[in-house]
Coordinates of C-alpha atoms in Angstrom, one line a residue:
M11 CA 25.2 -30.8 -7.3
N12 CA 27.1 -27.2 -7.9
L13 CA 26.8 -26.0 -11.4
R14 CA 31.0 -26.7 -11.9
L15 CA 30.3 -30.4 -10.4
H16 CA 27.5 -30.1 -13.5
N17 CA 29.3 -29.0 -15.8
I18 CA 32.5 -31.4 -15.6
C19 CA 29.9 -34.3 -15.0
W20 CA 27.8 -33.8 -18.2
S21 CA 31.1 -32.4 -20.7
R22 CA 32.1 -36.1 -19.3
R23 CA 29.1 -37.6 -20.3
Y24 CA 29.1 -36.0 -24.1
A25 CA 32.8 -36.5 -24.6
V26 CA 32.1 -40.6 -24.1
W27 CA 28.4 -39.5 -26.6
A28 CA 30.5 -37.7 -29.3
R29 CA 33.1 -41.2 -29.2
Y30 CA 30.5 -43.8 -29.3
A31 CA 27.6 -42.4 -31.2
G32 CA 28.0 -42.1 -34.7
G33 CA 25.4 -40.0 -35.1
G34 CA 24.8 -36.2 -35.5
W35 CA 23.8 -34.7 -33.0
W36 CA 20.7 -32.8 -32.8
G37 CA 19.9 -29.8 -34.5
R38 CA 16.3 -27.2 -34.6
G39 CA 13.9 -29.0 -36.6
S40 CA 14.7 -32.5 -36.4
I41 CA 12.5 -35.2 -35.9
I42 CA 12.1 -36.7 -32.4
S43 CA 11.6 -40.4 -33.2
P44 CA 11.6 -43.4 -30.1
D45 CA 15.1 -44.2 -31.8
M46 CA 16.5 -40.4 -30.9
R47 CA 14.9 -40.5 -27.8
G48 CA 16.0 -44.5 -26.4
F49 CA 19.8 -42.9 -28.5
Y50 CA 20.4 -39.7 -26.2
E51 CA 18.7 -41.4 -23.2
K52 CA 21.5 -44.1 -23.5
F53 CA 24.6 -41.6 -22.9
L54 CA 23.3 -38.9 -21.9
P55 CA 19.9 -39.6 -19.2
F56 CA 17.3 -36.7 -19.4
N57 CA 16.0 -37.7 -15.3
E58 CA 19.9 -37.8 -14.4
F59 CA 20.5 -34.3 -16.3
K60 CA 17.2 -32.6 -14.8
H61 CA 17.7 -33.7 -10.9
S62 CA 21.4 -31.4 -11.7
L63 CA 18.9 -29.0 -13.1
I64 CA 16.9 -28.9 -10.5
T65 CA 20.1 -28.8 -7.3
I66 CA 21.1 -26.2 -8.8
G67 CA 18.4 -24.7 -9.2
E68 CA 17.2 -24.4 -5.2
Q69 CA 20.4 -22.9 -4.9
I70 CA 19.9 -20.2 -6.8
L71 CA 17.2 -19.1 -7.2
K72 CA 14.9 -17.1 -4.5
S73 CA 13.6 -20.9 -2.9
P74 CA 13.4 -24.2 -4.2
D75 CA 9.3 -23.8 -4.6
W76 CA 10.4 -21.8 -7.8
V77 CA 12.7 -24.4 -9.7
P78 CA 10.1 -24.6 -12.8
K79 CA 7.1 -27.1 -12.1
I80 CA 8.4 -29.4 -15.7
L81 CA 11.4 -30.3 -14.2
R82 CA 9.6 -31.7 -11.0
S83 CA 6.9 -33.8 -13.6
N84 CA 7.1 -37.1 -16.2
D85 CA 6.4 -34.8 -19.7
I86 CA 10.1 -34.1 -20.9
L87 CA 10.5 -37.5 -22.1
S88 CA 14.4 -36.9 -23.6
L89 CA 17.0 -34.0 -24.4
P90 CA 16.2 -33.7 -27.0
D91 CA 12.7 -33.1 -26.4
F92 CA 13.8 -30.7 -23.1
W93 CA 15.8 -28.9 -26.1
A94 CA 13.0 -28.3 -28.4
M95 CA 11.0 -26.1 -26.6
L96 CA 14.0 -23.7 -25.3
P97 CA 15.8 -20.6 -27.3
D98 CA 18.2 -21.1 -29.4
A99 CA 20.8 -19.9 -27.2
F100 CA 20.2 -22.5 -24.7
A101 CA 19.5 -25.9 -27.0
G102 CA 21.1 -28.1 -28.1
R103 CA 23.3 -27.9 -25.4
V104 CA 24.4 -29.7 -21.3
T105 CA 26.9 -27.3 -19.8
F106 CA 25.9 -23.6 -19.2
K107 CA 27.5 -20.4 -17.3
E108 CA 26.8 -19.3 -13.9
E109 CA 25.3 -15.6 -15.5
E110 CA 23.4 -18.1 -18.3
L111 CA 21.0 -19.9 -14.9
F112 CA 18.4 -17.2 -14.5
P113 CA 17.6 -16.8 -17.9
L114 CA 17.6 -20.7 -18.0
F115 CA 15.0 -21.2 -15.5
C116 CA 13.4 -18.6 -16.8
A117 CA 13.4 -20.0 -20.4
I118 CA 12.5 -23.3 -19.0
A119 CA 9.0 -21.7 -16.9
D120 CA 8.2 -20.0 -20.1
P121 CA 8.5 -22.4 -22.7
S122 CA 7.6 -20.8 -26.6
R123 CA 5.1 -23.6 -27.4
F124 CA 2.6 -22.2 -24.2
G125 CA 2.4 -18.6 -26.9
T126 CA 2.3 -16.6 -23.7
A127 CA 2.2 -13.1 -25.8
D128 CA -0.8 -10.3 -26.4
N129 CA -3.1 -10.1 -29.0
R130 CA -3.9 -13.8 -29.0
Y131 CA -8.0 -13.8 -28.3
P132 CA -9.1 -9.7 -30.3
E133 CA -12.8 -11.0 -30.5
Q134 CA -12.9 -12.0 -26.6
L135 CA -11.2 -9.0 -26.0
Q136 CA -14.2 -7.1 -27.6
Q137 CA -16.5 -9.0 -25.5
I138 CA -14.7 -7.8 -22.3
S139 CA -14.4 -4.1 -23.1
D140 CA -18.4 -3.9 -23.9
F141 CA -19.7 -6.5 -20.7
I142 CA -17.4 -3.8 -18.8
K143 CA -18.6 -0.1 -20.4
K144 CA -22.6 -1.6 -19.0
A145 CA -21.3 -2.6 -15.6
G146 CA -18.5 -0.2 -14.5
Q147 CA -22.0 2.4 -14.2
G148 CA -19.6 5.2 -13.3
R149 CA -17.0 2.5 -11.0
A150 CA -14.0 0.9 -11.4
V151 CA -14.2 -2.8 -12.7
R152 CA -12.2 -5.7 -10.8
L153 CA -10.8 -8.0 -12.7
L154 CA -8.7 -11.4 -12.8
D155 CA -6.9 -13.0 -15.6
L156 CA -5.9 -16.7 -13.9
G157 CA -2.8 -18.8 -15.4
C158 CA -1.8 -15.4 -16.7
G159 CA 1.2 -16.9 -17.4
I160 CA 4.2 -14.1 -17.7
G161 CA 1.6 -11.2 -18.2
L162 CA 1.0 -10.4 -21.2
G163 CA -2.5 -10.4 -21.4
T164 CA -2.7 -8.8 -17.9
Y165 CA -1.5 -5.9 -19.0
E166 CA -4.1 -6.0 -22.7
L167 CA -6.7 -6.5 -20.3
A168 CA -5.6 -3.4 -18.1
Q169 CA -5.8 -1.0 -21.5
L170 CA -9.9 -1.6 -21.0
G171 CA -10.2 0.1 -16.8
G172 CA -10.5 -0.9 -13.9
T173 CA -8.0 -2.8 -11.9
V174 CA -6.2 -6.3 -12.4
V175 CA -5.1 -9.2 -10.5
G176 CA -3.0 -12.0 -12.7
V177 CA -2.0 -15.9 -11.1
T178 CA 0.1 -18.1 -11.9
S179 CA 1.0 -21.3 -10.5
E180 CA 4.6 -20.3 -11.7
H181 CA 7.2 -18.1 -8.8
L182 CA 9.2 -17.6 -12.4
E183 CA 6.5 -15.9 -13.9
V184 CA 4.6 -13.7 -11.5
W185 CA 8.9 -12.3 -11.4
M186 CA 8.8 -12.2 -15.4
A187 CA 5.4 -10.5 -14.8
E188 CA 6.2 -8.0 -12.4
H189 CA 9.3 -6.7 -13.6
R190 CA 8.0 -7.0 -17.2
R191 CA 11.0 -8.7 -18.1
L192 CA 11.7 -11.6 -19.3
P193 CA 16.0 -12.5 -19.9
H194 CA 16.3 -15.2 -22.5
D195 CA 14.0 -13.4 -25.1
A196 CA 14.8 -10.3 -25.4
V197 CA 12.8 -9.7 -28.6
R198 CA 10.0 -10.7 -26.9
E199 CA 10.4 -8.5 -23.7
K200 CA 10.0 -5.7 -26.2
L201 CA 6.2 -6.4 -25.9
F202 CA 6.4 -5.2 -22.2
R203 CA 6.5 -1.6 -24.1
R204 CA 4.0 -1.7 -25.5
Y205 CA 2.0 -0.7 -22.2
P206 CA 2.1 2.1 -19.6
Q207 CA 4.4 1.5 -15.9
T208 CA 1.1 3.2 -14.7
L209 CA -1.3 0.4 -15.3
P210 CA -3.9 -0.7 -12.4
V211 CA -1.4 -4.6 -12.6
T212 CA -0.8 -6.9 -10.4
F213 CA -0.3 -10.3 -10.2
A214 CA 0.1 -13.4 -7.3
Y215 CA 0.6 -16.9 -7.2
G216 CA -1.5 -19.6 -7.2
F217 CA -3.2 -22.4 -9.1
A218 CA -6.7 -21.5 -11.4
E219 CA -8.2 -24.1 -9.5
S220 CA -7.8 -23.0 -5.8
Y221 CA -7.4 -19.8 -6.1
R222 CA -8.8 -17.3 -3.2
D223 CA -7.6 -13.6 -2.4
G224 CA -11.2 -12.6 -0.3
S225 CA -11.9 -10.4 -3.0
L226 CA -14.9 -10.4 -5.9
Y227 CA -14.5 -9.9 -10.2
D228 CA -16.5 -8.0 -12.8
V229 CA -14.6 -11.2 -15.3
I230 CA -11.9 -13.5 -14.6
V231 CA -10.4 -14.0 -18.3
C232 CA -9.1 -18.0 -18.1
N233 CA -7.5 -18.4 -21.6
G234 CA -5.7 -21.7 -23.0
L235 CA -5.8 -23.3 -19.7
A236 CA -9.7 -24.4 -18.8
G237 CA -10.1 -28.1 -21.2
G238 CA -7.0 -28.3 -21.7
R239 CA -3.9 -30.7 -21.0
F240 CA -3.4 -29.5 -17.3
L241 CA -6.3 -28.5 -16.5
N242 CA -9.0 -31.0 -18.0
A243 CA -9.7 -33.6 -15.3
T244 CA -13.0 -33.9 -13.7
V245 CA -12.4 -33.2 -10.1
K246 CA -10.3 -30.1 -10.5
L247 CA -12.5 -29.0 -13.3
T248 CA -15.0 -29.0 -10.6
E249 CA -12.7 -27.5 -8.0
F250 CA -11.3 -24.5 -10.4
L251 CA -16.3 -23.9 -11.1
Q252 CA -15.8 -24.1 -7.6
T253 CA -13.2 -21.4 -7.7
C254 CA -14.7 -19.0 -10.3
D255 CA -18.1 -19.2 -8.5
T256 CA -15.8 -18.0 -5.5
L257 CA -14.2 -15.4 -7.0
L258 CA -16.9 -14.3 -9.4
A259 CA -19.5 -10.9 -8.8
P260 CA -22.9 -11.1 -9.3
Q261 CA -23.8 -10.3 -12.8
G262 CA -20.0 -10.9 -12.7
R263 CA -19.0 -13.0 -16.5
L264 CA -16.2 -15.6 -17.3
F265 CA -14.4 -15.3 -20.7
I266 CA -12.4 -18.6 -21.7
A267 CA -10.7 -19.3 -24.9
N268 CA -8.0 -21.1 -26.6
R269 CA -6.3 -21.9 -29.1
F270 CA -6.6 -26.2 -28.3
H271 CA -6.2 -28.6 -31.0
E272 CA -9.0 -30.7 -32.5
G273 CA -8.3 -33.5 -29.9
E274 CA -8.6 -31.5 -26.9
R275 CA -12.1 -29.7 -27.4
P276 CA -13.5 -33.3 -24.7
G277 CA -12.1 -31.3 -22.6
V278 CA -13.5 -28.2 -22.4
E279 CA -16.9 -29.7 -23.4
R280 CA -16.5 -31.6 -20.0
L281 CA -15.8 -28.4 -18.5
C282 CA -19.3 -27.0 -20.1
A283 CA -21.4 -30.5 -19.1
I284 CA -19.6 -29.7 -15.1
A285 CA -20.9 -26.0 -15.3
R286 CA -24.1 -26.8 -16.9
R287 CA -24.9 -29.2 -13.9
F288 CA -24.2 -26.2 -11.6
G289 CA -26.5 -24.1 -13.6
W290 CA -23.6 -21.9 -15.5
Q291 CA -24.9 -20.3 -18.3
I292 CA -23.2 -21.1 -21.5
E293 CA -22.6 -18.3 -24.3
G294 CA -20.2 -18.9 -27.6
H295 CA -18.1 -21.1 -29.6
W296 CA -15.9 -24.0 -27.9
K297 CA -12.8 -21.5 -28.6
S298 CA -14.9 -19.0 -26.9
L299 CA -16.7 -18.9 -24.3
V300 CA -18.3 -17.2 -21.9
F301 CA -20.2 -18.7 -18.6
F302 CA -22.8 -16.6 -16.4
R303 CA -24.9 -17.7 -12.9
K304 CA -28.3 -15.7 -14.4
N305 CA -30.1 -17.8 -11.2
N306 CA -26.7 -16.4 -8.3
V307 CA -26.7 -21.2 -8.5
T308 CA -23.7 -21.9 -6.2
T309 CA -21.1 -24.5 -7.9
T310 CA -21.2 -26.7 -4.8

């Protein structure tokens, strides 16, 4: 389905909704109850809507792989849930202009609930800075930011010294990080201007639990991911630690911080339990941890 057909189809569906719904249209701050979801699903089924967006994305983006992964998942239950994660420019809408499509897909790949900004973990940043000063000993250190999102935190790390690689599993986030652009968020895009363009930062597509590039890193950072909703299964956490073990230089450090709700603490504790089983040493609070291998024990 192309954009023209999408807009015709969903304009008609909206007209039906407006004729028979009898209630107010969704607005920012609306409580998305089961009744609301059911109400919208009756007239505006989200599975059909997202399938239409996926088809459009496959046509206009560089590759079908660039379509945000959340659209291919079952994480979004209804149109109101979808709108709630979008900026105001797209929230509450079912039709779009051609020039809005790329910013729309960027917004879907970078929802505000991910909290992708800089200066989120200042205490960790100081810890990393102190470690780099001791570990560098006159050489350039290498840092890896796993799950870097749009890369603001990666640029922040680069100011500490050394070279930094940021890794994210969304192709559009790689594009946004490389180009220092947020087509969907002009206000937050200005945050990139804090960082010189000459900083030694590169970005790559990959998954935190399986990334390999043949390099060794003095510091690995993984914030807001390991132990949370997107990386919490035992097998995935084990793979993640294996990846970090492969990528971490001798005497290196793995830094993990989060702003998770208390309900996600068991996932972080599961990660720690697996790590200890494989000989990792751990220091810190569950919201800000440092992992290291005292005797170079291999996670296998």
